[in-house]
Amino acid sequence: MSMKPESGRLPATGPASGQSGFTVIELMIVVTIVSILAVIAMPAYVEYATRSKVSEAMGFMGEAKTSVSEYFYTNGYEWPDSNEKAGLPTADDYDAYDYILRLEVSSSTPPTGVITVTLDLPNTPADEKKLQLVPSTSTGEIVWVCKPADTDGVENKYAPANCRI
């Protein structure tokens, strides 16, 4: 006696009706949708993360701003021409600061009293780019203007809102 049905086909195994679980096609669709969302989100995240690191580096420039201002007022309205005169570490001695490669105070070329920071942001578009704090004393008090450096400046989209041109 044979176990074959009379039609010549083997009997179906598994659930007869009402399929459970995902099919391969459904899983492929889900993976595709997640991939598309990741491709859209990654550049936005990289831009956000870079901007936040640049902003944090700007916070460290506050110490330099205070030192330069104090020097200016205590030395007859003269700008310091070096980090040392301003009472700051040497330009290359900022390893302990996150995201700062160099911070330099310069008065060698107008405008004087400019604080320039070179960013240390490896694997980002802002790595080794520069931001500046430029002082103005036209009103009798020091007003600091933040801007990307003329050479190797940070792109506007990565600069803090108050530093964009």
XYZ file of C-alpha atoms in Angstrom:
165
model
C 0.000 0.000 0.000
C 1.363 3.394 -0.991
C 1.258 6.576 1.115
C 0.816 8.766 -1.929
C -2.551 10.325 -2.398
C -4.330 9.459 -5.563
C -3.499 12.816 -7.163
C 0.195 12.039 -7.074
C 1.036 14.912 -4.728
C 2.393 14.760 -1.222
C 0.173 16.102 1.537
C 0.877 19.717 2.594
C 2.702 20.209 5.870
C 2.618 23.239 8.203
C -0.314 25.485 8.859
C -3.076 24.844 6.404
C -4.378 28.376 6.497
C -3.620 31.698 8.274
C 0.122 32.156 7.825
C 2.020 33.335 10.927
C 5.267 35.354 11.084
C 6.958 37.505 8.448
C 7.771 36.463 4.944
C 11.152 37.203 3.427
C 9.610 39.963 1.291
C 8.145 41.707 4.329
C 11.499 41.549 6.122
C 13.270 42.984 3.069
C 10.792 45.871 2.953
C 11.376 46.640 6.648
C 15.170 46.541 6.213
C 14.900 48.857 3.192
C 12.772 51.380 5.083
C 15.135 51.367 8.078
C 18.121 51.815 5.734
C 16.507 54.793 4.013
C 15.766 56.416 7.368
C 19.370 55.854 8.490
C 20.742 57.404 5.285
C 18.580 60.471 5.859
C 19.346 60.762 9.586
C 23.139 60.260 9.577
C 24.150 63.540 7.874
C 21.820 65.477 10.162
C 23.325 63.768 13.207
C 26.908 64.419 12.052
C 26.075 68.105 11.530
C 24.404 68.343 14.947
C 27.289 66.591 16.735
C 29.881 68.793 15.001
C 27.982 71.982 15.887
C 27.740 70.965 19.533
C 31.497 70.284 19.713
C 32.288 73.638 18.071
C 30.003 75.372 20.582
C 31.758 73.636 23.461
C 35.128 74.809 22.139
C 33.730 78.353 22.021
C 32.926 78.052 25.713
C 36.604 77.478 26.456
C 37.426 80.711 24.623
C 35.690 82.614 27.434
C 38.784 82.219 29.635
C 40.954 83.777 26.941
C 38.449 86.577 26.395
C 38.561 87.469 30.095
C 42.377 87.402 30.199
C 42.739 89.568 27.092
C 40.163 92.056 28.412
C 41.943 92.336 31.767
C 45.282 92.913 30.033
C 43.724 95.581 27.815
C 42.303 97.563 30.733
C 45.312 97.206 33.058
C 47.936 98.065 30.423
C 46.725 101.407 29.121
C 44.300 100.123 26.494
C 46.946 98.041 24.780
C 46.295 94.543 23.469
C 48.527 91.629 24.451
C 50.642 90.347 21.577
C 50.999 86.807 22.894
C 49.293 84.206 25.027
C 51.967 84.622 27.683
C 51.333 88.361 28.078
C 47.622 87.651 28.444
C 48.403 85.094 31.159
C 47.314 82.134 29.045
C 49.054 78.841 28.224
C 51.162 78.813 25.050
C 49.204 78.450 21.815
C 49.926 74.717 21.481
C 49.374 73.890 25.161
C 45.638 73.185 24.996
C 45.721 69.367 24.963
C 43.668 69.192 28.164
C 40.811 71.058 26.495
C 38.355 69.000 24.497
C 38.071 70.019 20.867
C 40.829 72.705 20.917
C 44.088 72.140 19.048
C 45.460 75.705 19.419
C 44.339 78.959 20.974
C 46.304 82.018 19.994
C 46.135 85.666 21.022
C 47.599 87.980 18.428
C 47.976 91.694 17.914
C 50.514 91.592 15.110
C 48.071 92.634 12.420
C 44.950 94.769 12.642
C 42.468 94.165 14.081
C 44.425 93.654 17.265
C 43.557 91.491 20.266
C 42.103 88.738 18.112
C 41.685 85.332 19.746
C 41.908 82.485 17.227
C 41.028 78.916 18.121
C 41.937 75.957 15.905
C 39.512 73.100 16.434
C 40.536 69.525 17.187
C 37.601 67.534 15.820
C 38.990 64.448 14.056
C 36.749 62.774 11.496
C 34.489 65.815 11.186
C 34.283 68.537 8.530
C 35.370 71.118 11.149
C 38.688 69.456 12.047
C 41.547 71.977 12.154
C 39.200 74.803 11.134
C 39.345 78.167 12.902
C 37.026 80.520 14.765
C 37.940 83.993 15.935
C 36.833 86.416 18.609
C 37.536 89.928 17.360
C 37.347 92.789 19.872
C 35.961 96.224 19.174
C 36.358 99.192 21.514
C 34.515 101.860 19.540
C 31.982 102.366 22.358
C 34.617 102.559 25.103
C 33.979 99.018 26.239
C 35.130 95.779 24.657
C 32.557 94.141 22.416
C 33.569 90.713 21.133
C 32.453 89.561 17.693
C 32.708 85.886 16.853
C 33.358 84.869 13.253
C 34.969 82.117 11.203
C 38.609 82.899 10.437
C 39.339 84.357 7.005
C 41.692 81.443 6.264
C 40.583 77.898 7.136
C 37.445 79.181 8.843
C 34.672 76.928 10.104
C 31.755 76.596 7.692
C 28.720 78.632 8.747
C 26.545 75.557 9.249
C 28.922 74.277 11.964
C 29.512 77.622 13.690
C 27.419 78.673 16.685
C 24.534 80.990 15.771
C 26.342 84.080 17.089
C 29.400 83.296 14.916
C 27.725 82.918 11.548
C 28.325 85.448 8.830
